Amino acid sequence: MPAYAVIGGQWGDEGKGKVIDYLAGQSDCVVRYAGGNNAGHTVVNERGEFQLHLVPSGICWPGVAGIIGNGVVVNPDVLLGEIAGLQRQGIDTGQLFVSDRAHVIMPYHILLDHLQEQARGSGAIGTTGQGIGPAYVDKAARDGIRVGDLLDAKHLPEQVRAAVALKNRVITGLFDGDPIDADQALARCREWAERLRPVVRPTEQMVQDLLEQGKRVILEGAQGTLLDLDHGSYPYVTSSSPSIGGAITGLGINPQSIKGVVGVFKAYSTRVGGGPMPTEMLGQAGDDLREKAREYGTTTGRARRVGWFDAVAARYSRQINGFTGMVLTRLDILDGMDDVKICVGYRADGGELNRFPANTALLERCEPVYEKLAGWHEPTASATSAAQLPANALAYVRRIEALVGCNAQIISTGPSRNETIAINPIIN
Ligand code: GDP
Ligand code: IMO
Ligand code: MG
């Protein structure tokens, strides 16, 4: 029953899309289990370049099914638009399915996301503005509308009208915003129902059956462990569980079915949105790295904050997920530096910490303790075997492995599928 989870080890945008596209050729199915279209996963291969927000990243492989599981929050407009875009690019989407238990992102969720962020003022989280938090709030409050509900023509009008009435009280009363029109919302739901009906399935059964048949299933993480609602730098997190626990509840599978849990890490750090980032590089050095790496968000286009690799946070992430191995991406971005740094501890309030703290104010005060390693001037970009790596680049990887506590199974040296060094098979 081999499922393999591929999970962001940092603050998202580690290159999960690239890695999953690479691995999906050896699998039967790729499933998303959490988050929504706050995710932006980039896939580059011989078919073209793709920015995927909801569709699982194995979609370019003919015969590999794609499933959007119950733990995902779905904006039907985004999903339908993405499917149409893929079809225009010649990609077959005939094996793409959505869970009837997945919650729908309604227009009022997007409005509330903006109104809440405005109200937070200088304490804004810096959300992607896609309605993710408010949709998960309604799920937990048991006020949500699920994909399966859209298909129930008899009950839908009552459900949508009740939800809109409740939300309008919040929108107008709390935030002084403009109310949502219930008839318009209902009309949109009906249109979504007709267009989504052919792909709605009880996906937990589908995934369970695939696993019982011995098929290889990739569990596609979105976001990253440090954005986890429970384990991340709360409140500067997303509203779901990107880490391994989310994969189990977000799909309806059992832990015994998971054979490998792979953490994807960038060779340095990035973060988009607010919240602490101990190794953040400010000033010219940060600007230079951002420009060289073209670190701008896939979903919002925002400039990503950049910094050195944080081994304290990465080790914490490894422990939460039980990573059986890691993928190190974007090693090529560090080519040409005289030296490179790794954060091996934090200093705060006159003492040293070697663990990622729960207290976000404390994390804000943490100063990184760096270990400096010699850089490399020969290119790693596009290398396809470990033998092609300069000795100092390999030494950098080895030091990260030792500090994080698991081995690199893949090193990625460029955005394309073939710019990949396979060290140890992940799927077997
Ligand atoms: P994801 O959200 O984890 O899938 O990551 P994103 O797609 O948001 O951001 C990762 C970016 O890095 C994308 O532009 C990828 O095409 C690119 N990328 C992935 N791996 C590598 C790599 O090894 N080297 C370089 N230079 N770019 C990479
Ligand atoms: P992928 O899957 C990076 C961040 C947002 C914000 C916080 C909360 O591409 O790695 P939300 O809209 O989820 O309520 O925003 O989480 N965030 C991401 N950052 N990559 C992502 O996804 C992200 N998804 C959410 O920037 O700080
Ligand atoms: Mg991304």
Coordinates of C-alpha atoms and ligand atoms in Angstrom, one line a residue:
M1 CA 0.0 0.0 0.0
P2 CA 2.6 2.5 -1.0
A3 CA 1.8 6.2 -0.5
Y4 CA 4.7 8.6 -0.7
A5 CA 4.2 12.1 0.8
V6 CA 6.1 15.1 -0.6
I7 CA 5.9 17.9 1.9
G8 CA 7.3 21.4 2.1
G9 CA 9.9 21.6 4.9
Q10 CA 10.0 25.4 5.1
W11 CA 7.6 28.3 4.5
G12 CA 6.3 27.0 1.1
D13 CA 7.6 27.5 -2.4
E14 CA 10.4 24.9 -1.9
G15 CA 9.9 23.5 -5.4
K16 CA 7.3 20.8 -4.5
G17 CA 5.7 21.1 -8.0
K18 CA 9.0 20.4 -9.8
V19 CA 9.8 17.4 -7.6
I20 CA 6.3 15.9 -7.9
D21 CA 6.3 16.3 -11.7
Y22 CA 9.7 14.5 -11.7
L23 CA 8.4 11.7 -9.4
A24 CA 4.9 11.3 -10.9
G25 CA 6.2 9.4 -13.9
Q26 CA 6.9 6.5 -11.5
S27 CA 3.4 6.7 -9.9
D28 CA -0.2 6.0 -10.7
C29 CA -1.9 8.9 -9.0
V30 CA -1.0 12.3 -7.3
V31 CA -3.4 13.7 -4.7
R32 CA -3.6 17.1 -3.0
Y33 CA -4.7 16.9 0.6
A34 CA -4.7 20.4 2.1
G35 CA -4.8 24.1 1.3
G36 CA -6.4 25.5 -1.8
N37 CA -5.4 28.0 -4.5
N38 CA -3.1 29.8 -2.1
A39 CA -0.7 27.2 -3.4
G40 CA 1.3 27.9 -6.6
H41 CA 3.3 24.9 -7.9
T42 CA 5.5 25.4 -10.9
V43 CA 6.1 22.6 -13.3
V44 CA 8.6 22.9 -16.2
N45 CA 9.0 20.0 -18.6
E46 CA 9.0 19.3 -22.3
R47 CA 5.3 20.0 -22.5
G48 CA 5.9 23.6 -21.3
E49 CA 5.7 25.6 -18.1
F50 CA 2.7 25.3 -15.8
Q51 CA 1.6 27.2 -12.7
L52 CA -0.7 24.9 -10.8
H53 CA -2.9 26.1 -7.9
L54 CA -5.3 23.3 -7.4
V55 CA -4.6 20.6 -10.0
P56 CA -2.1 18.1 -8.7
S57 CA 1.4 18.4 -10.2
G58 CA 1.5 15.0 -11.9
I59 CA -1.1 16.2 -14.5
C60 CA 1.5 16.3 -17.4
W61 CA 2.0 12.5 -17.3
P62 CA -0.6 10.6 -19.4
G63 CA -2.3 7.9 -17.3
V64 CA -1.4 9.4 -13.9
A65 CA -4.6 10.3 -12.1
G66 CA -5.0 13.6 -10.2
I67 CA -7.2 13.8 -7.1
I68 CA -8.2 16.8 -5.0
G69 CA -9.0 15.4 -1.6
N70 CA -11.5 16.2 1.1
G71 CA -9.0 18.3 3.0
V72 CA -8.6 20.9 0.2
V73 CA -10.8 24.0 0.0
V74 CA -11.9 24.5 -3.6
N75 CA -12.6 27.7 -5.5
P76 CA -14.6 26.2 -8.5
D77 CA -13.8 29.2 -10.7
V78 CA -10.1 28.7 -10.2
L79 CA -10.3 24.9 -10.7
L80 CA -12.4 25.2 -13.9
G81 CA -10.1 27.9 -15.2
E82 CA -7.1 25.8 -14.5
I83 CA -8.6 22.8 -16.2
A84 CA -9.4 24.9 -19.3
G85 CA -5.9 26.3 -19.4
L86 CA -4.3 22.9 -19.2
Q87 CA -6.5 21.6 -22.0
R88 CA -5.5 24.6 -24.1
Q89 CA -1.9 23.6 -23.5
G90 CA -2.7 20.1 -24.8
I91 CA -2.8 18.4 -21.4
D92 CA -5.3 15.6 -20.8
T93 CA -7.4 16.3 -17.7
G94 CA -9.6 13.2 -18.1
Q95 CA -8.3 11.6 -15.0
L96 CA -8.8 14.5 -12.6
F97 CA -11.3 14.2 -9.8
V98 CA -12.5 16.2 -6.8
S99 CA -13.8 15.0 -3.5
D100 CA -17.5 15.5 -2.7
R101 CA -16.3 16.3 0.9
A102 CA -14.0 19.1 -0.1
H103 CA -15.3 22.5 1.1
V104 CA -16.1 25.3 -1.4
I105 CA -14.5 28.7 -1.2
M106 CA -17.5 31.0 -1.6
P107 CA -17.4 34.6 -2.8
Y108 CA -18.0 35.8 0.8
H109 CA -14.8 34.0 2.0
I110 CA -12.7 36.0 -0.4
L111 CA -14.3 39.2 0.7
L112 CA -13.9 38.3 4.4
D113 CA -10.2 37.4 3.8
H114 CA -9.7 41.0 2.6
L115 CA -11.8 42.7 5.2
Q116 CA -10.1 40.7 8.0
E117 CA -6.6 41.5 6.7
Q118 CA -7.5 45.2 6.5
A119 CA -8.8 45.1 10.1
R120 CA -5.5 43.5 11.3
G121 CA -3.7 46.6 10.2
S122 CA 0.0 46.4 10.9
G123 CA -0.5 42.9 12.3
A124 CA -1.8 41.6 8.9
I125 CA -0.8 38.0 8.2
G126 CA -0.1 38.8 4.5
T127 CA -2.5 36.1 3.3
T128 CA -2.8 35.3 -0.4
G129 CA -6.3 36.9 -0.3
Q130 CA -7.9 33.7 -1.8
G131 CA -10.4 33.2 1.0
I132 CA -8.6 30.2 2.5
G133 CA -8.8 31.1 6.2
P134 CA -12.5 32.0 6.2
A135 CA -13.3 28.8 4.3
Y136 CA -11.6 26.7 6.9
V137 CA -13.2 28.7 9.6
D138 CA -16.6 27.8 8.2
K139 CA -15.6 24.1 7.9
A140 CA -14.7 24.0 11.6
A141 CA -17.8 26.0 12.5
R142 CA -19.9 23.5 10.5
D143 CA -21.3 26.3 8.4
G144 CA -19.4 25.3 5.2
I145 CA -20.8 24.3 1.8
R146 CA -19.1 21.2 0.4
V147 CA -18.6 20.2 -3.3
G148 CA -21.2 17.4 -2.8
D149 CA -23.7 19.9 -1.5
L150 CA -23.5 21.8 -4.9
L151 CA -24.9 18.7 -6.6
D152 CA -27.9 18.5 -4.3
A153 CA -30.3 20.8 -6.2
K154 CA -33.1 20.3 -3.6
H155 CA -31.2 21.5 -0.6
L156 CA -28.7 23.9 -2.1
P157 CA -31.0 27.1 -2.2
E158 CA -31.8 26.8 1.5
Q159 CA -28.2 26.2 2.4
V160 CA -26.7 29.0 0.3
R161 CA -29.4 31.5 1.5
A162 CA -28.7 30.6 5.1
A163 CA -25.0 30.9 4.7
V164 CA -25.1 34.2 2.8
A165 CA -27.6 35.7 5.4
L166 CA -25.2 34.7 8.3
K167 CA -22.1 36.1 6.5
N168 CA -23.8 39.3 5.5
R169 CA -24.4 40.0 9.2
V170 CA -20.7 39.7 9.8
I171 CA -19.7 41.6 6.6
T172 CA -22.0 44.6 7.2
G173 CA -22.1 44.5 11.0
L174 CA -18.5 43.9 11.9
F175 CA -16.6 45.2 8.9
D176 CA -19.0 47.8 7.4
G177 CA -18.6 46.0 4.1
D178 CA -21.0 45.5 1.2
P179 CA -23.4 42.5 1.5
I180 CA -23.3 39.6 -0.9
D181 CA -26.3 39.0 -3.1
A182 CA -27.8 35.6 -2.2
D183 CA -29.4 35.1 -5.7
Q184 CA -26.1 35.7 -7.4
A185 CA -24.3 33.4 -5.1
L186 CA -26.9 30.6 -5.7
A187 CA -26.7 31.1 -9.5
R188 CA -22.9 30.7 -9.4
C189 CA -23.3 27.5 -7.2
R190 CA -25.7 26.1 -9.8
E191 CA -23.4 26.8 -12.6
W192 CA -20.4 25.3 -10.7
A193 CA -22.5 22.2 -10.0
E194 CA -23.2 21.6 -13.7
R195 CA -19.6 22.0 -14.7
L196 CA -18.1 20.1 -11.8
R197 CA -20.6 17.2 -11.7
P198 CA -18.6 14.9 -14.0
V199 CA -15.5 15.0 -11.8
V200 CA -17.0 14.8 -8.3
R201 CA -16.2 11.5 -6.6
P202 CA -15.9 9.9 -3.1
T203 CA -12.2 10.3 -3.4
E204 CA -11.3 8.7 -0.1
Q205 CA -12.6 5.5 -1.5
M206 CA -10.7 5.9 -4.7
V207 CA -7.4 6.5 -2.9
Q208 CA -8.0 3.7 -0.5
D209 CA -8.8 1.3 -3.4
L210 CA -5.7 2.4 -5.3
L211 CA -3.5 1.8 -2.2
E212 CA -5.1 -1.6 -1.6
Q213 CA -4.4 -2.6 -5.2
G214 CA -0.7 -1.7 -4.6
K215 CA -0.7 1.4 -6.8
R216 CA 1.8 4.1 -6.1
V217 CA 0.2 7.3 -4.8
I218 CA 2.0 10.6 -4.3
L219 CA 0.6 12.8 -1.5
E220 CA 1.2 16.3 -2.7
G221 CA 1.9 18.8 0.1
A222 CA 1.0 22.5 -0.4
Q223 CA 2.5 25.3 1.7
G224 CA 5.1 24.2 4.2
T225 CA 5.5 22.8 7.7
L226 CA 6.4 26.2 9.1
L227 CA 3.0 27.5 7.9
D228 CA 1.2 24.7 9.6
L229 CA -1.8 25.9 11.7
D230 CA -0.6 23.9 14.7
H231 CA 3.2 23.6 14.2
G232 CA 4.1 26.8 12.3
S233 CA 4.9 30.3 13.5
Y234 CA 1.3 31.0 14.6
P235 CA -0.6 33.3 13.9
Y236 CA 1.5 33.8 10.8
V237 CA 0.5 30.6 9.3
T238 CA -2.1 29.2 6.9
S239 CA -5.4 27.7 8.1
S240 CA -4.7 24.0 7.3
S241 CA -2.2 21.3 8.1
P242 CA 0.4 21.1 5.4
S243 CA 2.4 18.5 7.4
I244 CA 2.0 14.8 7.4
G245 CA -1.0 14.7 9.8
G246 CA -3.0 16.8 7.3
A247 CA -2.3 14.1 4.6
I248 CA -4.1 11.5 6.7
T249 CA -7.2 13.5 7.6
G250 CA -7.2 15.3 4.3
L251 CA -7.5 12.1 2.3
G252 CA -9.1 9.5 4.6
I253 CA -6.1 7.1 4.4
N254 CA -4.3 5.3 7.2
P255 CA -0.8 5.9 8.4
Q256 CA 0.3 2.4 7.6
S257 CA -0.2 3.1 3.9
I258 CA 2.6 5.7 3.9
K259 CA 5.9 4.3 2.9
G260 CA 8.0 7.4 2.6
V261 CA 7.7 11.0 3.7
V262 CA 10.0 13.3 1.8
G263 CA 10.8 16.9 2.9
V264 CA 11.4 19.4 0.2
F265 CA 13.8 22.1 1.2
K266 CA 15.3 25.0 -0.7
A267 CA 19.1 25.3 -0.3
Y268 CA 18.4 28.6 1.4
S269 CA 15.1 30.1 2.9
T270 CA 12.2 32.1 1.6
R271 CA 9.0 33.3 3.1
V272 CA 6.2 35.4 1.6
G273 CA 3.8 37.3 3.9
G274 CA 4.3 38.4 7.5
G275 CA 5.8 36.7 10.5
P276 CA 9.3 35.9 11.9
M277 CA 12.1 34.6 9.8
P278 CA 15.3 34.4 11.8
T279 CA 17.7 34.1 8.9
E280 CA 16.1 36.8 6.7
M281 CA 18.7 38.8 4.7
L282 CA 17.8 42.4 4.6
G283 CA 19.5 45.1 2.6
Q284 CA 21.5 44.7 -0.6
A285 CA 22.5 41.1 0.1
G286 CA 18.9 40.1 0.3
D287 CA 17.9 42.1 -2.8
D288 CA 20.8 40.6 -4.8
L289 CA 19.8 37.0 -3.8
R290 CA 16.1 37.8 -4.6
E291 CA 16.9 39.1 -8.0
K292 CA 19.3 36.3 -8.9
A293 CA 16.8 33.7 -7.7
R294 CA 13.8 35.6 -9.2
E295 CA 12.0 35.0 -5.9
Y296 CA 8.5 36.4 -6.7
G297 CA 5.4 34.6 -5.7
T298 CA 3.7 32.2 -8.1
T299 CA 0.2 33.0 -6.7
T300 CA 0.4 36.7 -5.8
G301 CA 3.6 38.0 -7.6
R302 CA 4.8 39.4 -4.2
A303 CA 8.5 39.6 -3.5
R304 CA 9.6 36.7 -1.4
R305 CA 11.7 37.4 1.7
V306 CA 15.0 35.5 1.4
G307 CA 17.6 34.2 3.9
W308 CA 20.2 31.6 4.6
F309 CA 19.3 27.9 5.3
D310 CA 17.8 27.6 8.8
A311 CA 18.8 24.1 10.1
V312 CA 17.1 24.7 13.4
A313 CA 13.7 25.1 11.7
A314 CA 14.5 22.3 9.2
R315 CA 15.3 19.8 11.9
Y316 CA 12.1 20.7 13.7
S317 CA 10.2 20.2 10.4
R318 CA 11.9 16.8 10.0
Q319 CA 10.8 15.7 13.4
I320 CA 7.2 16.8 12.9
N321 CA 6.9 14.9 9.7
G322 CA 9.2 12.0 10.3
F323 CA 11.0 12.7 7.0
T324 CA 12.5 9.6 5.6
G325 CA 14.6 11.7 3.3
M326 CA 14.8 15.1 1.7
V327 CA 15.0 16.8 -1.6
L328 CA 17.3 19.9 -1.8
T329 CA 16.2 22.3 -4.5
R330 CA 17.8 25.4 -6.0
L331 CA 21.3 24.5 -5.1
D332 CA 22.3 26.3 -8.4
I333 CA 21.1 29.6 -7.0
L334 CA 24.1 29.6 -4.5
D335 CA 26.6 29.1 -7.4
G336 CA 29.3 31.8 -7.5
M337 CA 29.2 32.8 -3.8
D338 CA 32.5 33.1 -1.9
D339 CA 31.0 31.6 1.2
V340 CA 27.6 30.2 2.3
K341 CA 26.0 30.2 5.7
I342 CA 23.8 27.8 7.6
C343 CA 21.9 28.7 10.8
V344 CA 22.8 26.1 13.4
G345 CA 21.2 27.8 16.5
Y346 CA 19.3 30.8 17.7
R347 CA 20.4 33.4 20.3
A348 CA 17.7 35.3 22.3
D349 CA 17.4 37.0 25.6
G350 CA 21.0 36.3 26.5
G351 CA 20.7 32.5 26.0
E352 CA 20.9 29.9 23.2
L353 CA 18.0 27.9 21.7
N354 CA 18.4 24.9 19.5
R355 CA 14.7 24.3 18.9
F356 CA 12.1 26.3 16.9
P357 CA 10.0 27.9 19.7
A358 CA 6.2 28.0 19.9
N359 CA 6.3 31.6 21.1
T360 CA 6.2 33.8 18.0
A361 CA 7.4 36.9 19.9
L362 CA 10.4 34.9 21.0
L363 CA 11.1 33.7 17.5
E364 CA 11.0 37.4 16.4
R365 CA 13.8 38.1 18.9
C366 CA 15.9 35.1 17.8
E367 CA 19.3 36.0 16.2
P368 CA 20.8 33.3 14.1
V369 CA 24.0 31.6 15.0
Y370 CA 25.8 30.9 11.7
E371 CA 28.3 28.3 10.5
K372 CA 30.2 29.6 7.5
L373 CA 31.2 27.2 4.7
A374 CA 33.3 27.8 1.7
G375 CA 31.3 28.5 -1.4
W376 CA 31.9 27.3 -5.0
H377 CA 32.4 29.0 -8.3
E378 CA 32.0 26.1 -10.7
P379 CA 28.3 25.8 -11.7
T380 CA 26.0 23.2 -10.2
A381 CA 23.2 24.5 -12.5
S382 CA 21.7 21.7 -14.7
A383 CA 24.0 19.1 -13.2
T384 CA 22.4 15.6 -13.4
S385 CA 24.8 13.5 -11.3
A386 CA 26.5 14.0 -7.9
A387 CA 29.9 13.5 -9.6
Q388 CA 29.3 16.8 -11.4
L389 CA 29.0 18.8 -8.2
P390 CA 31.9 20.9 -7.0
A391 CA 33.4 19.5 -3.8
N392 CA 32.3 22.5 -1.7
A393 CA 28.7 22.2 -3.0
L394 CA 28.7 18.6 -2.0
A395 CA 30.2 19.5 1.4
Y396 CA 27.4 22.0 1.9
V397 CA 24.7 19.3 1.2
R398 CA 26.4 16.9 3.5
R399 CA 26.5 19.5 6.3
I400 CA 22.7 20.2 5.8
E401 CA 22.0 16.5 5.9
A402 CA 23.9 16.1 9.2
L403 CA 22.1 19.1 10.8
V404 CA 18.6 18.2 9.6
G405 CA 19.0 14.5 10.4
C406 CA 18.1 12.9 7.1
N407 CA 19.7 12.3 3.7
A408 CA 19.1 14.0 0.4
Q409 CA 17.5 11.6 -2.0
I410 CA 17.3 14.2 -4.8
I411 CA 19.2 17.4 -5.5
S412 CA 17.6 19.8 -7.9
T413 CA 19.8 22.0 -10.0
G414 CA 17.3 23.8 -12.1
P415 CA 13.5 24.3 -12.7
S416 CA 13.1 21.7 -15.5
R417 CA 12.3 18.1 -14.9
N418 CA 15.6 16.9 -16.2
E419 CA 17.7 19.2 -14.1
T420 CA 17.7 16.7 -11.3
I421 CA 20.3 14.6 -9.5
A422 CA 18.7 11.3 -8.3
I423 CA 20.8 10.0 -5.4
N424 CA 18.5 7.5 -3.7
P425 CA 15.2 6.3 -5.2
I426 CA 12.1 7.8 -3.4
I427 CA 9.5 5.6 -5.1
N428 CA 10.2 1.9 -5.1
Ligands
GDP1 P1 6.3 25.1 -4.8 O1 5.2 26.0 -4.4 O2 6.9 24.4 -3.7 O3 5.9 24.1 -5.9 O4 7.4 26.0 -5.4 P2 7.1 27.3 -6.5 O5 6.8 26.7 -7.8 O6 6.2 28.2 -5.9 O7 8.5 28.0 -6.4 C1 9.7 27.3 -6.8 C2 10.4 28.0 -8.0 O8 11.7 27.4 -8.1 C3 9.7 27.7 -9.3 O9 9.8 28.9 -10.1 C4 10.4 26.5 -9.9 O10 10.3 26.5 -11.3 C5 11.8 26.8 -9.4 N1 12.7 25.7 -9.2 C6 12.4 24.5 -8.6 N2 13.5 23.7 -8.4 C7 14.5 24.5 -8.9 C8 16.0 24.4 -8.9 O11 16.5 23.4 -8.5 N3 16.7 25.4 -9.4 C9 16.1 26.6 -9.8 N4 16.9 27.5 -10.3 N5 14.8 26.7 -9.8 C10 14.0 25.7 -9.3
IMO2 P1 2.9 26.7 -1.9 O1 2.0 25.5 -2.0 C1 4.2 30.2 0.2 C2 1.4 32.0 3.1 C3 0.9 33.4 2.8 C4 0.7 33.9 4.1 C5 0.2 32.7 4.9 C6 -1.4 32.7 5.1 O2 3.0 27.4 -3.3 O3 4.2 26.5 -1.3 P2 -3.3 32.1 3.4 O4 -3.7 32.7 2.1 O5 -2.9 30.6 3.2 O6 -4.3 32.3 4.5 O7 -2.0 32.9 3.8 O8 0.6 31.6 4.2 N1 1.2 31.0 2.0 C7 2.2 30.5 1.2 N2 3.5 30.9 1.1 N3 3.8 29.2 -0.5 C8 2.5 28.8 -0.4 O9 2.0 27.8 -1.1 C9 1.6 29.5 0.5 N4 0.3 29.4 0.8 C10 0.1 30.3 1.7 O10 1.8 34.1 2.0 O11 1.9 34.3 4.7
MG3 MG 4.6 27.9 -4.5

